Short mmCIF file of C-alpha atoms in Angstrom, two decimals:
data_model
loop_
_atom_site.label_atom_id
_atom_site.label_comp_id
_atom_site.label_asym_id
_atom_site.label_seq_id
_atom_site.Cartn_x
_atom_site.Cartn_y
_atom_site.Cartn_z
CA MET X 15 0.13 0.12 0.22
CA ARG X 16 1.07 3.40 -0.72
CA ASP X 17 -1.03 6.48 0.90
CA GLY X 18 -3.54 4.55 2.11
CA GLN X 19 -4.89 2.76 -1.06
CA VAL X 20 -3.57 -0.97 -2.57
CA VAL X 21 -1.64 -1.11 -4.98
CA LYS X 22 0.23 -3.41 -7.13
CA GLY X 23 3.06 -3.70 -9.25
CA VAL X 24 4.75 -6.05 -11.46
CA ARG X 25 8.49 -7.28 -10.57
CA PHE X 26 8.12 -4.32 -7.90
CA ARG X 27 7.33 -1.46 -10.76
CA ASP X 28 5.29 -0.13 -12.22
CA HIS X 29 2.50 0.20 -9.38
CA ARG X 30 -1.16 0.41 -10.00
CA VAL X 31 -4.26 1.68 -7.56
CA MET X 32 -6.35 -1.68 -6.88
CA GLY X 33 -8.67 -0.11 -4.27
CA GLY X 34 -8.84 1.21 -0.97
CA ILE X 35 -7.32 -0.74 2.53
CA MET X 36 -10.87 -1.54 4.30
CA GLU X 37 -12.56 -2.55 1.29
CA LEU X 38 -9.30 -4.80 0.58
CA ALA X 39 -9.46 -6.21 4.15
CA THR X 40 -12.77 -7.12 4.78
CA ARG X 41 -13.29 -8.43 1.53
CA TYR X 42 -10.33 -11.60 2.35
CA VAL X 43 -11.46 -11.86 5.76
CA GLU X 44 -14.83 -12.75 4.12
CA GLU X 45 -13.05 -14.75 1.45
CA GLY X 46 -11.10 -17.06 3.97
CA ALA X 47 -8.19 -15.61 4.67
CA ASP X 48 -6.24 -16.36 7.10
CA GLU X 49 -3.55 -13.62 7.69
CA LEU X 50 -3.09 -10.59 5.80
CA VAL X 51 0.03 -8.70 5.15
CA PHE X 52 0.28 -4.96 5.11
CA TYR X 53 3.63 -3.29 3.40
CA ASP X 54 3.85 0.50 3.22
CA ILE X 55 6.16 0.37 0.16
CA THR X 56 6.76 3.85 0.68
CA ALA X 57 7.86 3.95 3.59
CA SER X 58 12.06 2.89 3.37
CA PRO X 59 12.92 4.34 0.62
CA ASP X 60 11.70 7.69 1.52
CA GLY X 61 13.83 7.58 4.77
CA ARG X 62 10.73 7.78 6.69
CA SER X 63 8.42 6.33 8.68
CA VAL X 64 4.26 5.66 7.76
CA ASP X 65 1.15 7.88 9.30
CA ARG X 66 0.02 4.89 11.45
CA ARG X 67 -3.14 5.55 12.05
CA TRP X 68 -4.84 3.07 9.20
CA ILE X 69 -3.46 0.56 11.46
CA ASN X 70 -5.60 1.13 13.76
CA ARG X 71 -8.64 1.00 11.66
CA VAL X 72 -8.11 -2.23 10.39
CA ALA X 73 -7.68 -3.84 13.36
CA GLU X 74 -11.31 -2.30 14.37
CA VAL X 75 -12.55 -4.72 11.51
CA LEU X 76 -10.42 -7.37 11.21
CA ASN X 77 -10.77 -10.53 13.10
CA ILE X 78 -8.10 -12.45 12.01
CA PRO X 79 -4.51 -12.19 12.62
CA PHE X 80 -2.28 -9.73 10.45
CA SER X 81 1.12 -8.36 9.68
CA VAL X 82 2.23 -4.94 9.01
CA ALA X 83 6.01 -4.30 6.88
CA GLY X 84 7.48 -0.94 5.97
CA GLY X 85 9.72 1.01 7.89
CA ILE X 86 10.35 -0.43 11.41
CA ARG X 87 12.95 0.63 11.72
CA SER X 88 12.96 0.80 16.07
CA VAL X 89 12.17 -0.87 19.09
CA ALA X 90 9.49 2.40 19.23
CA ASP X 91 8.19 2.04 15.89
CA ALA X 92 7.32 -1.60 16.38
CA GLU X 93 5.43 -0.60 19.63
CA GLU X 94 3.24 1.71 17.52
CA VAL X 95 2.53 -1.00 15.33
CA LEU X 96 1.62 -3.50 17.56
CA ASN X 97 -0.28 -1.33 19.84
CA PHE X 98 -2.28 -0.14 17.09
CA GLY X 99 -3.43 -3.58 17.05
CA ALA X 100 -1.21 -5.28 14.13
CA ASP X 101 -0.42 -8.98 15.83
CA LYS X 102 3.47 -9.28 14.08
CA ILE X 103 6.33 -6.43 12.87
CA SER X 104 7.66 -7.76 8.94
CA ILE X 105 10.98 -6.10 9.08
CA ASN X 106 12.64 -6.58 5.87
CA THR X 107 15.28 -3.34 4.77
CA PRO X 108 16.12 -2.20 8.08
CA ALA X 109 16.88 -5.72 9.35
CA LEU X 110 19.94 -5.99 6.54
CA ALA X 111 21.00 -2.30 7.49
CA GLU X 112 21.24 -3.44 11.54
CA PRO X 113 20.74 -6.98 12.18
CA GLY X 114 20.79 -7.13 15.79
CA LEU X 115 17.43 -5.10 15.70
CA ILE X 116 16.01 -8.53 15.16
CA ASP X 117 17.96 -9.85 18.23
CA VAL X 118 16.00 -6.41 19.97
CA LEU X 119 12.79 -7.39 18.28
CA ALA X 120 12.90 -11.01 19.85
CA LYS X 121 13.57 -9.83 23.29
CA ARG X 122 11.26 -7.06 23.91
CA PHE X 123 8.03 -8.54 21.91
CA GLY X 124 8.52 -12.53 21.29
CA SER X 125 9.73 -14.36 18.08
CA GLN X 126 5.84 -14.81 17.18
CA CYS X 127 5.73 -11.21 16.11
CA VAL X 128 8.72 -10.67 14.50
CA VAL X 129 8.71 -11.41 11.06
CA ILE X 130 11.58 -11.54 8.54
CA GLY X 131 10.52 -10.57 5.08
CA ILE X 132 13.12 -11.38 2.24
CA ASP X 133 13.61 -9.97 -0.97
CA SER X 134 15.32 -12.33 -2.98
CA HIS X 135 16.54 -12.12 -6.49
CA ALA X 136 18.55 -15.35 -8.79
CA ASP X 137 21.94 -14.05 -9.87
CA ALA X 138 24.26 -15.88 -11.55
CA GLY X 139 22.88 -19.67 -10.58
CA THR X 140 22.68 -18.58 -6.18
CA TRP X 141 20.13 -16.02 -4.80
CA ARG X 142 20.71 -12.56 -3.29
CA VAL X 143 18.45 -10.46 -1.18
CA TYR X 144 18.00 -7.01 -2.28
CA GLN X 145 17.20 -4.14 -0.45
CA ASN X 146 15.07 -0.85 -0.59
CA THR X 147 12.38 -2.56 -2.82
CA GLY X 148 9.87 -0.12 -2.83
CA ASP X 149 10.86 2.23 -5.11
CA PRO X 150 13.12 0.74 -8.39
CA ASP X 151 15.58 3.93 -7.83
CA LYS X 152 16.80 3.12 -4.65
CA THR X 153 16.97 -0.86 -5.18
CA SER X 154 19.93 -2.44 -4.93
CA HIS X 155 22.15 -5.51 -3.82
CA SER X 156 22.22 -5.85 -0.31
CA GLY X 157 26.00 -7.53 -0.71
CA ARG X 158 24.13 -11.05 1.28
CA PHE X 159 23.42 -14.32 0.05
CA THR X 160 20.11 -15.13 0.38
CA LEU X 161 20.45 -19.43 2.11
CA ASP X 162 22.88 -17.80 4.35
CA TRP X 163 21.01 -15.04 5.44
CA VAL X 164 17.60 -17.45 6.15
CA ALA X 165 19.92 -18.83 8.87
CA GLU X 166 20.93 -15.85 10.48
CA VAL X 167 17.91 -14.15 10.99
CA GLN X 168 16.64 -17.24 12.46
CA ASP X 169 19.48 -17.66 14.73
CA ARG X 170 19.01 -14.00 15.96
CA GLY X 171 15.43 -14.50 16.78
CA ALA X 172 12.93 -14.18 13.79
CA GLY X 173 9.51 -16.24 14.29
CA GLU X 174 8.46 -16.47 10.75
CA ILE X 175 10.44 -15.99 7.47
CA VAL X 176 8.20 -14.20 3.73
CA LEU X 177 10.67 -15.17 0.91
CA ASN X 178 9.47 -12.87 -1.50
CA CYS X 179 10.88 -14.16 -4.86
CA MET X 180 11.56 -10.92 -6.74
CA ASN X 181 11.97 -12.60 -10.74
CA GLN X 182 8.48 -14.03 -10.31
CA ASP X 183 6.54 -10.92 -8.68
CA GLY X 184 3.75 -9.94 -10.19
CA VAL X 185 3.56 -11.90 -13.65
CA ARG X 186 1.61 -14.89 -12.22
CA GLU X 187 4.04 -18.11 -13.46
CA GLY X 188 4.04 -19.87 -10.70
CA TYR X 189 5.80 -19.26 -7.15
CA ASP X 190 10.18 -19.98 -7.56
CA LEU X 191 9.93 -23.95 -6.23
CA GLU X 192 13.68 -24.08 -6.79
CA GLN X 193 14.12 -21.04 -4.28
CA LEU X 194 12.03 -21.93 -2.16
CA ARG X 195 13.01 -25.79 -1.64
CA GLN X 196 16.36 -24.64 -1.20
CA VAL X 197 15.27 -21.97 1.48
CA ARG X 198 12.76 -24.80 2.99
CA ALA X 199 15.75 -26.78 3.90
CA ARG X 200 17.20 -24.23 5.60
CA CYS X 201 14.09 -22.66 7.37
CA GLN X 202 12.97 -24.06 10.90
CA VAL X 203 10.43 -21.43 11.44
CA PRO X 204 7.09 -20.98 9.37
CA LEU X 205 8.68 -20.38 6.00
CA ILE X 206 5.58 -17.60 3.51
CA ALA X 207 5.91 -18.47 -0.19
CA SER X 208 5.50 -14.88 -1.82
CA GLY X 209 5.30 -14.08 -5.63
CA GLY X 210 4.62 -15.47 -8.56
CA ALA X 211 1.19 -17.24 -8.02
CA GLY X 212 -0.94 -16.90 -10.90
CA THR X 213 -3.22 -19.78 -10.65
CA MET X 214 -4.93 -22.24 -7.95
CA GLN X 215 -2.75 -25.46 -9.72
CA HIS X 216 0.38 -22.43 -8.30
CA PHE X 217 -0.17 -22.72 -4.60
CA ALA X 218 -0.74 -26.74 -4.93
CA ASP X 219 2.66 -27.03 -6.14
CA VAL X 220 3.85 -25.10 -3.52
CA PHE X 221 2.24 -26.18 -0.77
CA ARG X 222 3.38 -29.70 -1.99
CA SER X 223 6.57 -29.62 -3.24
CA ALA X 224 8.01 -26.51 -1.64
CA HIS X 225 6.04 -27.69 1.93
CA VAL X 226 6.02 -24.16 3.18
CA ASP X 227 3.87 -23.43 5.69
CA GLY X 228 1.83 -20.41 3.59
CA GLY X 229 1.04 -19.09 0.40
CA LEU X 230 0.96 -15.02 -0.31
CA ALA X 231 0.08 -13.57 -3.07
CA ALA X 232 -1.63 -10.06 -3.51
CA THR X 233 -2.35 -9.06 -7.65
CA VAL X 234 -4.72 -12.94 -7.93
CA PHE X 235 -6.88 -11.97 -5.59
CA HIS X 236 -6.56 -7.90 -5.61
CA SER X 237 -7.44 -8.60 -9.24
CA ALA X 238 -10.41 -11.16 -7.81
CA ALA X 239 -8.83 -13.94 -10.18
CA ILE X 240 -8.69 -16.03 -7.75
CA ASN X 241 -11.34 -16.48 -4.91
CA ILE X 242 -10.08 -17.45 -1.57
CA ARG X 243 -13.07 -19.11 -0.54
CA GLU X 244 -12.79 -21.17 -4.05
CA LEU X 245 -8.55 -21.46 -4.21
CA LYS X 246 -9.32 -22.85 -0.28
CA ILE X 247 -11.75 -25.89 -1.85
CA PHE X 248 -9.72 -26.60 -4.28
CA LEU X 249 -6.36 -27.29 -2.21
CA ARG X 250 -8.42 -29.46 0.06
CA GLU X 251 -9.46 -31.58 -3.19
CA GLN X 252 -5.45 -31.78 -3.27
CA SER X 253 -5.27 -32.65 -0.14
CA VAL X 254 -3.49 -29.91 1.34
CA GLU X 255 -4.36 -28.96 4.69
CA VAL X 256 -6.71 -25.61 5.44
CA ARG X 257 -8.88 -23.87 7.13
CA LEU X 258 -12.72 -23.91 5.30
CA MET T 1 -21.85 -5.87 30.14
CA ILE T 2 -18.73 -7.35 29.95
CA THR T 3 -15.59 -6.06 31.80
CA VAL T 4 -12.17 -6.32 29.53
CA ILE T 5 -9.33 -6.02 31.93
CA ASP T 6 -6.87 -3.50 30.78
CA TYR T 7 -3.85 -4.27 33.04
CA GLY T 8 -0.89 -4.06 30.94
CA MET T 9 -0.95 -7.32 29.42
CA ALA T 10 -2.72 -7.97 26.36
CA ASN T 11 -3.70 -6.03 22.81
CA ILE T 12 -7.08 -5.30 24.51
CA GLY T 13 -7.97 -3.58 20.68
CA SER T 14 -8.75 -6.36 19.18
CA VAL T 15 -10.71 -8.04 22.07
CA VAL T 16 -13.03 -4.84 22.39
CA ASN T 17 -13.44 -4.40 18.74
CA MET T 18 -14.68 -7.83 18.80
CA LEU T 19 -17.29 -7.47 21.72
CA LYS T 20 -18.55 -4.97 19.94
CA ARG T 21 -19.10 -6.28 16.58
CA ILE T 22 -20.87 -9.02 17.87
CA GLY T 23 -23.18 -6.06 19.36
CA GLN T 24 -22.01 -6.44 22.41
CA GLU T 25 -21.54 -3.34 25.23
CA SER T 26 -18.01 -3.47 26.91
CA ILE T 27 -15.65 -1.43 29.26
CA VAL T 28 -11.99 -1.60 29.99
CA SER T 29 -11.30 -1.57 33.36
CA VAL T 30 -8.45 -1.31 35.99
CA ASN T 31 -10.55 -0.17 38.67
CA PRO T 32 -10.62 -2.96 41.48
CA ASP T 33 -13.67 -2.37 42.61
CA GLU T 34 -15.55 -1.73 39.27
CA ILE T 35 -13.85 -5.32 38.27
CA ALA T 36 -15.16 -6.93 41.58
CA ARG T 37 -18.68 -5.54 40.68
CA SER T 38 -18.52 -6.69 37.33
CA GLU T 39 -21.29 -8.62 35.90
CA LYS T 40 -18.70 -10.72 33.67
CA LEU T 41 -15.17 -10.27 32.88
CA ILE T 42 -12.46 -11.08 30.72
CA LEU T 43 -8.87 -11.89 31.53
CA PRO T 44 -6.77 -11.40 28.14
CA GLY T 45 -3.31 -11.59 28.30
CA VAL T 46 -0.14 -11.96 26.33
CA GLY T 47 3.41 -12.61 27.61
CA ALA T 48 5.61 -14.34 30.33
CA PHE T 49 3.51 -15.39 33.29
CA ASP T 50 4.80 -14.13 36.39
CA GLY T 51 4.90 -10.75 34.67
CA ALA T 52 1.28 -10.65 34.21
CA VAL T 53 0.76 -11.69 38.24
CA ASN T 54 3.23 -9.13 39.04
CA LYS T 55 1.02 -6.31 37.19
CA LEU T 56 -2.02 -8.03 38.67
CA GLU T 57 -0.70 -8.01 42.76
CA ARG T 58 0.43 -4.10 41.91
CA LEU T 59 -2.53 -3.39 40.64
CA GLY T 60 -4.90 -5.03 43.54
CA LEU T 61 -6.62 -6.66 41.46
CA ARG T 62 -6.23 -10.51 42.53
CA ASP T 63 -8.80 -9.59 45.68
CA ALA T 64 -10.85 -8.30 43.61
CA LEU T 65 -10.80 -11.33 40.76
CA ASN T 66 -11.19 -13.65 43.45
CA GLU T 67 -13.85 -11.95 44.61
CA ALA T 68 -15.70 -11.89 41.49
CA ALA T 69 -14.51 -15.70 40.58
CA LEU T 70 -15.35 -17.01 43.81
CA ASN T 71 -18.12 -15.37 46.18
CA ARG T 72 -20.15 -13.62 43.06
CA ARG T 73 -19.53 -15.89 40.74
CA ILE T 74 -19.43 -14.05 37.61
CA PRO T 75 -19.07 -15.86 34.90
CA ILE T 76 -15.41 -15.36 33.46
CA LEU T 77 -13.62 -16.10 30.63
CA GLY T 78 -9.30 -16.20 30.31
CA ILE T 79 -8.14 -15.55 27.04
CA CYS T 80 -4.67 -17.25 25.87
CA LEU T 81 -2.29 -16.61 29.24
CA GLY T 82 -5.76 -14.72 31.02
CA MET T 83 -6.61 -18.91 30.54
CA GLN T 84 -3.07 -19.45 32.36
CA LEU T 85 -3.31 -17.54 34.90
CA LEU T 86 -6.76 -19.44 35.83
CA LEU T 87 -4.36 -22.55 36.99
CA GLN T 88 -1.85 -22.68 39.72
CA GLY T 89 0.94 -22.22 38.40
CA SER T 90 3.14 -22.67 35.39
CA GLU T 91 6.33 -23.67 34.65
CA GLU T 92 7.00 -20.88 32.67
CA GLY T 93 7.07 -18.84 36.01
CA GLU T 94 7.58 -19.39 39.76
CA LYS T 95 4.75 -16.80 40.93
CA GLN T 96 1.20 -18.88 41.61
CA GLY T 97 -2.27 -18.11 39.28
CA PHE T 98 -5.28 -17.67 40.64
CA GLY T 99 -5.65 -21.82 41.48
CA TRP T 100 -9.71 -21.30 40.16
CA ILE T 101 -9.07 -24.77 37.88
CA SER T 102 -6.54 -27.33 39.45
CA GLY T 103 -4.01 -27.98 37.14
CA TRP T 104 -0.10 -26.26 36.21
CA ASN T 105 1.03 -24.98 32.79
CA ARG T 106 3.78 -26.92 30.93
CA ARG T 107 5.95 -25.99 28.30
CA PHE T 108 5.32 -27.83 24.54
CA GLN T 109 7.84 -30.66 24.43
CA PHE T 110 8.85 -32.59 22.00
CA PRO T 111 11.10 -35.64 20.80
CA GLU T 112 14.90 -35.08 19.78
CA CYS T 113 14.16 -35.60 15.74
CA GLU T 114 15.30 -34.66 12.48
CA ASN T 115 12.70 -31.35 12.33
CA PRO T 116 10.91 -30.80 15.23
CA LEU T 117 7.71 -29.24 15.82
CA LYS T 118 8.16 -25.66 16.37
CA VAL T 119 7.63 -23.92 20.12
CA PRO T 120 5.53 -21.43 19.70
CA HIS T 121 2.84 -22.98 18.06
CA MET T 122 1.43 -20.65 15.77
CA GLY T 123 -1.22 -20.45 13.54
CA TRP T 124 -4.71 -22.22 12.98
CA ASN T 125 -5.68 -24.39 14.00
CA LYS T 126 -8.73 -27.33 15.05
CA VAL T 127 -10.22 -27.28 18.15
CA ARG T 128 -12.47 -30.37 19.44
CA ALA T 129 -14.86 -30.23 21.99
CA VAL T 130 -14.51 -33.16 24.02
CA ARG T 131 -17.74 -31.98 25.92
CA PRO T 132 -20.61 -30.10 24.86
CA SER T 133 -20.52 -26.32 25.77
CA PRO T 134 -22.36 -23.24 24.31
CA TYR T 135 -18.70 -22.59 23.24
CA PHE T 136 -18.43 -25.12 20.61
CA SER T 137 -20.98 -25.92 18.65
CA ALA T 138 -21.22 -29.55 17.26
CA ASP T 139 -23.59 -28.25 14.16
CA TYR T 140 -20.58 -26.02 13.03
CA GLY T 141 -18.68 -29.14 11.74
CA GLU T 142 -14.60 -28.34 11.63
CA GLN T 143 -14.00 -25.29 14.18
CA ARG T 144 -10.68 -24.02 13.77
CA PHE T 145 -8.40 -20.52 16.10
CA TYR T 146 -5.74 -19.22 15.97
CA PHE T 147 -3.17 -19.86 18.47
CA VAL T 148 -0.12 -18.06 19.78
CA HIS T 149 1.62 -19.75 22.76
CA SER T 150 4.69 -21.92 24.17
CA TYR T 151 2.98 -23.19 27.03
CA HIS T 152 -0.36 -25.01 27.68
CA ALA T 153 -3.04 -26.48 30.54
CA VAL T 154 -2.58 -29.71 32.27
CA CYS T 155 -5.75 -29.77 34.56
CA ASP T 156 -5.80 -32.11 37.18
CA SER T 157 -9.14 -33.29 36.52
CA ALA T 158 -9.99 -34.63 32.69
CA GLU T 159 -13.63 -33.53 33.22
CA ASP T 160 -12.43 -29.53 33.16
CA VAL T 161 -10.90 -29.98 30.20
CA LEU T 162 -13.65 -28.70 27.33
CA ALA T 163 -12.00 -29.01 23.94
CA VAL T 164 -8.74 -30.22 22.92
CA ALA T 165 -6.15 -29.52 20.23
CA ASP T 166 -3.40 -31.75 18.61
CA TYR T 167 0.26 -30.25 18.56
CA GLY T 168 2.84 -32.68 18.76
CA GLY T 169 0.00 -34.77 20.85
CA GLU T 170 -3.84 -33.67 22.50
CA PHE T 171 -3.19 -30.26 24.73
CA ALA T 172 -6.33 -28.64 26.23
CA ALA T 173 -7.35 -25.91 24.18
CA SER T 174 -10.66 -24.64 26.40
CA ILE T 175 -10.67 -25.21 29.87
CA HIS T 176 -13.55 -24.91 32.53
CA ARG T 177 -14.92 -25.44 36.00
CA GLU T 178 -18.44 -23.90 37.01
CA ASN T 179 -18.67 -20.20 36.17
CA ILE T 180 -15.27 -19.70 35.07
CA VAL T 181 -14.00 -20.71 31.41
CA GLY T 182 -10.14 -20.43 29.44
CA VAL T 183 -9.58 -20.80 26.33
CA GLN T 184 -5.74 -20.87 24.96
CA PHE T 185 -6.60 -19.76 21.56
CA HIS T 186 -7.24 -15.69 20.86
CA PRO T 187 -11.33 -16.68 19.77
CA GLU T 188 -10.90 -12.67 19.22
CA LYS T 189 -8.03 -13.70 16.12
CA SER T 190 -9.84 -16.26 14.77
CA HIS T 191 -12.50 -15.55 12.81
CA ARG T 192 -16.61 -16.53 12.61
CA PHE T 193 -15.97 -19.60 14.78
CA GLY T 194 -14.20 -17.02 17.26
CA MET T 195 -17.24 -14.48 16.97
CA LYS T 196 -19.77 -17.45 17.72
CA LEU T 197 -17.71 -18.26 21.23
CA LEU T 198 -17.61 -14.41 22.07
CA SER T 199 -21.37 -14.86 21.54
CA ALA T 200 -21.84 -17.43 23.66
CA PHE T 201 -20.34 -15.75 26.34
CA ALA T 202 -22.33 -12.92 26.23
CA GLU T 203 -24.87 -14.30 26.64
CA LEU T 204 -24.73 -16.63 29.06
#
């Protein structure tokens, strides 16, 4: 989201407005989403924090857990987000800049509410972590390799990892199964796959072949190409455990 | 009228919001007199056992809650750590719980293996009622609720267990005795079944 609107880009570029926060959030809850993640993509690149009053409005209507990402750089930021009613905080760029922040947040609030988002890009036969991905002009390689970073954030107390496979983002060609399998093998905490969902079969594939704990998607839900309830019925038919 | 206890150990906002959504009036209070005189209480809680007991004691709420629970015998719902406080104590700390239900809270322990289950137990899980109650109707079919916890209740008497969930073995997801009921999961985060449970408590 950006400036109170839900936006979505393709490979982290060219964001289009998809709808209002409240309208989409309530639709997803009704359809049966298990959890919502709100990314404020303008936050980190501009070096400013988000206006967080919207979290309170969202918390008033949501009866499922939700996390907030974007511009959380300190214990005070995290505290504000949690006090406004978020269940989890998700940290990405600031954790790369200052990995010790993960330890501090996990100690203060508990690992269960500290999610680490990793924007990972396939480069020359390996996967590398990118930062400031909210703004294409500022996006850069962080100097870290994805598999090493996955191990480090867990050591520091991360309670959950969301892996955004950047090559696949917004293009609806399926999750990056190979990368997710490699990360899964090194990830003891819940792993959420992100980037690439285009069809219901893509979800079934990622659960069955990469054994992730959750599938995150934006484009296909925002555009109503996939209805969450129908997706869950489809997954259950494919023997994937889901809440209906 | 439901009184939600705000002792600084929970995000009470979501509980209050959900009560509003199901059309139930509630007040938020930390005042011992008000709490001792209330009609119905919700005791939420997240965090560490001793931290919660210390806060309740510092606020003078132990006596107030004992008065409400044992003398006035009003309905009390404990949520998450609030449920664990209903028991006598916890492996997590040294302090005494309320002991309104006999039992103890134990940490999840799993045998060493290549892929051990993670602690905390976090996420949606199926809950199965083991005795009839207004909270988990058999008509609903499969019911899932949202959990976040590392310790779980072990009741002295199986009679006090209302519902179970499975995480490396069955554990008590909901406990009760007379006017006291507790749920380990978060009804306020558990979508429609959570709201049904809160409605059932509100309508007692």
